[in-house]
PDB file of C-alpha atoms and ligand atoms in Angstrom:
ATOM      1  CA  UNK A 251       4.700  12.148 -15.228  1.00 53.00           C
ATOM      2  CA  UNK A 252       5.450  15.921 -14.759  1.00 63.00           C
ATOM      3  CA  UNK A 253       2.035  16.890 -13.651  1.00 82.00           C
ATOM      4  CA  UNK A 254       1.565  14.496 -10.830  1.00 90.00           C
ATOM      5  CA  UNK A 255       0.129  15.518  -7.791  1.00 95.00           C
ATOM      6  CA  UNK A 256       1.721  14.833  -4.610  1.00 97.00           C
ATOM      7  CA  UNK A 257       0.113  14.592  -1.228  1.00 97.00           C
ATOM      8  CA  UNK A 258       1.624  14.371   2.117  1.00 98.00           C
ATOM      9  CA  UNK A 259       0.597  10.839   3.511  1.00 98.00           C
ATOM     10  CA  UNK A 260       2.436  11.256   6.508  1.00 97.00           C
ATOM     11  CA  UNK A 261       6.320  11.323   8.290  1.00 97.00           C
ATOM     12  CA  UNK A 262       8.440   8.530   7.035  1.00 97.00           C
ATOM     13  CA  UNK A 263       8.579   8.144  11.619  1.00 96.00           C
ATOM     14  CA  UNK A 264       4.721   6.832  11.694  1.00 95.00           C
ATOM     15  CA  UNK A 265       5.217   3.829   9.295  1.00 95.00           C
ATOM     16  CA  UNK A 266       7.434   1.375  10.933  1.00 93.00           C
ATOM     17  CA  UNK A 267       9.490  -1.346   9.111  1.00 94.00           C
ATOM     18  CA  UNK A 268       7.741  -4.236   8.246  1.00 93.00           C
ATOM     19  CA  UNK A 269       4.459  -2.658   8.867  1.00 92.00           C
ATOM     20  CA  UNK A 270       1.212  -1.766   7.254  1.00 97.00           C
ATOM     21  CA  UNK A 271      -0.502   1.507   7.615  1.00 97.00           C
ATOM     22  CA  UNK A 272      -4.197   2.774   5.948  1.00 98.00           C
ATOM     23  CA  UNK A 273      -4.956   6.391   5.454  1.00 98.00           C
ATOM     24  CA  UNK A 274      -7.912   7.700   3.642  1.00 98.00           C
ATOM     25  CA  UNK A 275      -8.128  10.450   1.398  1.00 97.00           C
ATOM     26  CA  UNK A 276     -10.236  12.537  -0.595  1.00 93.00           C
ATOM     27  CA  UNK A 277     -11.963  11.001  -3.837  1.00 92.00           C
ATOM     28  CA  UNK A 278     -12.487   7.889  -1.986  1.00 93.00           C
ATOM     29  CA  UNK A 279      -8.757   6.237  -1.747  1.00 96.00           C
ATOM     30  CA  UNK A 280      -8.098   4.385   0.958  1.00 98.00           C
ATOM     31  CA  UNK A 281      -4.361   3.671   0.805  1.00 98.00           C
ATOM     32  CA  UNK A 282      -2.073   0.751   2.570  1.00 98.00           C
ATOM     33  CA  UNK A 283       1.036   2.308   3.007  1.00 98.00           C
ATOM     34  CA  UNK A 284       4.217  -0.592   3.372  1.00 98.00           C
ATOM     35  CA  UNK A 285       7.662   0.012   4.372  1.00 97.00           C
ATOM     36  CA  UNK A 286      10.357  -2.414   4.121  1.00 95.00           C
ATOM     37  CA  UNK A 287      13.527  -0.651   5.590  1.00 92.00           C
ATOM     38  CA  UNK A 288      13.361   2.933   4.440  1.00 90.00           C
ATOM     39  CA  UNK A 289      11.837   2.482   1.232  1.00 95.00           C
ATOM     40  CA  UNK A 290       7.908   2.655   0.307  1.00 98.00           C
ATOM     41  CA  UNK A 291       5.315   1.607  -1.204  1.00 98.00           C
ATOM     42  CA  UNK A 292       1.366   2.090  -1.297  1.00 98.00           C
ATOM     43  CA  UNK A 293      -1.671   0.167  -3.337  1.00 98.00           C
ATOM     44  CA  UNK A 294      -5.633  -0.163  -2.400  1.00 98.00           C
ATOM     45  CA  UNK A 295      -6.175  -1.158   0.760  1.00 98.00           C
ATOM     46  CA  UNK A 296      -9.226  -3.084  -0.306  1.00 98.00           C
ATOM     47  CA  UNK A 297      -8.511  -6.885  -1.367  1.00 98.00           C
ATOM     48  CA  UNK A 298      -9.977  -7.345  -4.837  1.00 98.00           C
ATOM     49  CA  UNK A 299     -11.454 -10.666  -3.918  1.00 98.00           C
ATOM     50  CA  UNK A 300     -13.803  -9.322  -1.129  1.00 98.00           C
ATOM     51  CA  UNK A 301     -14.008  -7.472   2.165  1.00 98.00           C
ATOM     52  CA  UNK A 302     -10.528  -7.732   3.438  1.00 98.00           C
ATOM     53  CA  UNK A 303      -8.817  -4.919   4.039  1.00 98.00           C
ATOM     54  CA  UNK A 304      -4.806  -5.623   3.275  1.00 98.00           C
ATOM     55  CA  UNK A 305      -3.775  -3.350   6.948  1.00 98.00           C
ATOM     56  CA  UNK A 306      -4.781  -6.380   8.561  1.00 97.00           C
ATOM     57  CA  UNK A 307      -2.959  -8.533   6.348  1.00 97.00           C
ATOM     58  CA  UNK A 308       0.676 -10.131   7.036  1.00 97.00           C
ATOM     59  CA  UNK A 309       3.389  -8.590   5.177  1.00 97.00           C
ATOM     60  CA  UNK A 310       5.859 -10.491   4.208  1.00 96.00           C
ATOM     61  CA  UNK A 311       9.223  -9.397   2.182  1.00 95.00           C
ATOM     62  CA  UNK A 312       7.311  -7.898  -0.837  1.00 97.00           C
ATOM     63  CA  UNK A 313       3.982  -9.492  -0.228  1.00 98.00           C
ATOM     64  CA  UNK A 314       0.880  -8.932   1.420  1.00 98.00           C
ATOM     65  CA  UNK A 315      -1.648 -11.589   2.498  1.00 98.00           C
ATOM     66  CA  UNK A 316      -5.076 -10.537   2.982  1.00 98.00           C
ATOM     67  CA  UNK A 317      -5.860 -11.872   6.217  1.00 98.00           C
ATOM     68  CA  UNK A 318      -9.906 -13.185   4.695  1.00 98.00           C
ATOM     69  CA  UNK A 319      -8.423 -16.134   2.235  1.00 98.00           C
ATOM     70  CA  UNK A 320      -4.811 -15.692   1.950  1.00 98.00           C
ATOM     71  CA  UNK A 321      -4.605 -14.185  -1.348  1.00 98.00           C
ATOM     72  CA  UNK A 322      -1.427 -12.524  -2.001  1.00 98.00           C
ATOM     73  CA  UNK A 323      -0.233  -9.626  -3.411  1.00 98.00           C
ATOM     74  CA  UNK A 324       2.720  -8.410  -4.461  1.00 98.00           C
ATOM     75  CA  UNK A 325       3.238  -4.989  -3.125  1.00 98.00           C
ATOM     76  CA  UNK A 326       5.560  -3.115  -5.735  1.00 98.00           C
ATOM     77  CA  UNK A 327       3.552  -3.772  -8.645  1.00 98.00           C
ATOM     78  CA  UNK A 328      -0.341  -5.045  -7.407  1.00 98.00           C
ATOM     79  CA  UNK A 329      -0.010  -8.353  -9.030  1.00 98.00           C
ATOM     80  CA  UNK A 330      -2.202 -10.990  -7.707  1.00 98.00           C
ATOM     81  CA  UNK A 331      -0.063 -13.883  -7.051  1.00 98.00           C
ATOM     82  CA  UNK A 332      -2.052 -16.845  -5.998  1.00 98.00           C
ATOM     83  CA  UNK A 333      -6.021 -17.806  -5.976  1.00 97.00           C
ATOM     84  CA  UNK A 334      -8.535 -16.849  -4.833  1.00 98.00           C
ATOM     85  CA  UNK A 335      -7.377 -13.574  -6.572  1.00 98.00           C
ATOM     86  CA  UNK A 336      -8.279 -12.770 -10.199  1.00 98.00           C
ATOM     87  CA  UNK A 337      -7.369  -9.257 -10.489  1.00 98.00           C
ATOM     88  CA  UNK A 338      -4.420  -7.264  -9.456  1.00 98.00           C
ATOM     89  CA  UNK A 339      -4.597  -4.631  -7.074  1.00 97.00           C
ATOM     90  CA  UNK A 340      -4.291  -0.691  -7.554  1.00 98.00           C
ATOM     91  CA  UNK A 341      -0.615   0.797  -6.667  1.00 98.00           C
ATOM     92  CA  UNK A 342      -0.076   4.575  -5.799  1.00 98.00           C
ATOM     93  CA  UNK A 343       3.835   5.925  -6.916  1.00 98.00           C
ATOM     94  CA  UNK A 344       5.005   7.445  -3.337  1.00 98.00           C
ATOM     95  CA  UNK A 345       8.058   9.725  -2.559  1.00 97.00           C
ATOM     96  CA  UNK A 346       9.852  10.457   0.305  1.00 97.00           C
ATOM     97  CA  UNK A 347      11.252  13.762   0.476  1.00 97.00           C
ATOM     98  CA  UNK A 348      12.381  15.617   3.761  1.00 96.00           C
ATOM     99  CA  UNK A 349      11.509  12.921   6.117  1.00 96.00           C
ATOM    100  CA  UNK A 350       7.657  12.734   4.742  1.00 98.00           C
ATOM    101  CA  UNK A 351       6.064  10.264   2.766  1.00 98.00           C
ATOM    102  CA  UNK A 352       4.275  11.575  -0.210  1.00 98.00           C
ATOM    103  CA  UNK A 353       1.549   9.853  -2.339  1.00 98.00           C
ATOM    104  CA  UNK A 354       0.098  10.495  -5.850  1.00 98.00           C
ATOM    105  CA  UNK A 355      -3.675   9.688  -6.189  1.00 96.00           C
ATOM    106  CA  UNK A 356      -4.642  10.416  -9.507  1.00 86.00           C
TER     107      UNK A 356
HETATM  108  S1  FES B 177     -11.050 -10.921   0.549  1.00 75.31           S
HETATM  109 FE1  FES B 177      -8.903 -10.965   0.229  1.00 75.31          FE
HETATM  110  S2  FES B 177      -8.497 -12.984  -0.420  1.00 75.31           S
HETATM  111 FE2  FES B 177     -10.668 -12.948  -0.151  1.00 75.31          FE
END
C-alpha cells in the first residue's frame, strides 16, 4: 500500500453531507464521491446492472440506490445488496488531508 498514488479529487467544502458527487479522471474513472458527516468514500459511478449512473441515485446511511431499478449498493465496500444486481461495484481508498479530498485510482 506504500506506492499508492494519490490524486486531489477536490476540497472536503464541495461535497456536502449526505450528498453524491461524480468527477472524472484520467484512464477512464468516473468516480461517485459520498460523504456522510466528514468522512468519505468513493466507488464507480456506473451501476453494474446498466446505464445508471449512482450521482443520481439516493443515498441513504451507507447505501446508494441507483435511481434505474433500485439496486443497492453498499458504499464502503461495493457490495451489491439486493437484485437486480449481480456484481459488486468498484471502490477507490480516499484520504482527506488538509481540507482536500484525495483519491487513489490505480
Ligand atoms: S442500472 Fe442500476 S439497478 Fe439497473
Amino acid at each position: 500500500m506504500g506506492t499508492m498514488t494519490w490524486t486531489d479529487a477536490a476540497a472536503l467544502d464541495e461535497l456536502f453531507p449526505g450528498e453524491v458527487m461524480a468527477l472524472d479522471f484520467e484512464g477512464g474513472h468516473e468516480v461517485a464521491f459520498y460523504r456522510l458527516g466528514d468522512e468519505v468514500w468513493a466507488t464507480a459511478n456506473a451501476c453494474t446492472h446498466g446505464p445508471g449512473r449512482l450521482c443520481d441515485g439516493f443515498l441513504e446511511g451507507h447505501e446508494i440506490e441507483c435511481p434505474l431499478h433500485q439496486g443497492r449498493f453498499d458504499i464502503r465496500s461495493g457490495k451489491a445488496l439486493c437484485a437486480p444486481l449481480t456484481q459488486g461495484l468498484r471502490t477507490y481508498p480516499v484520504k482527506i488531508e488538509s481540507g482536500r479530498v484525495y483519491v487513489a485510482l490505480e
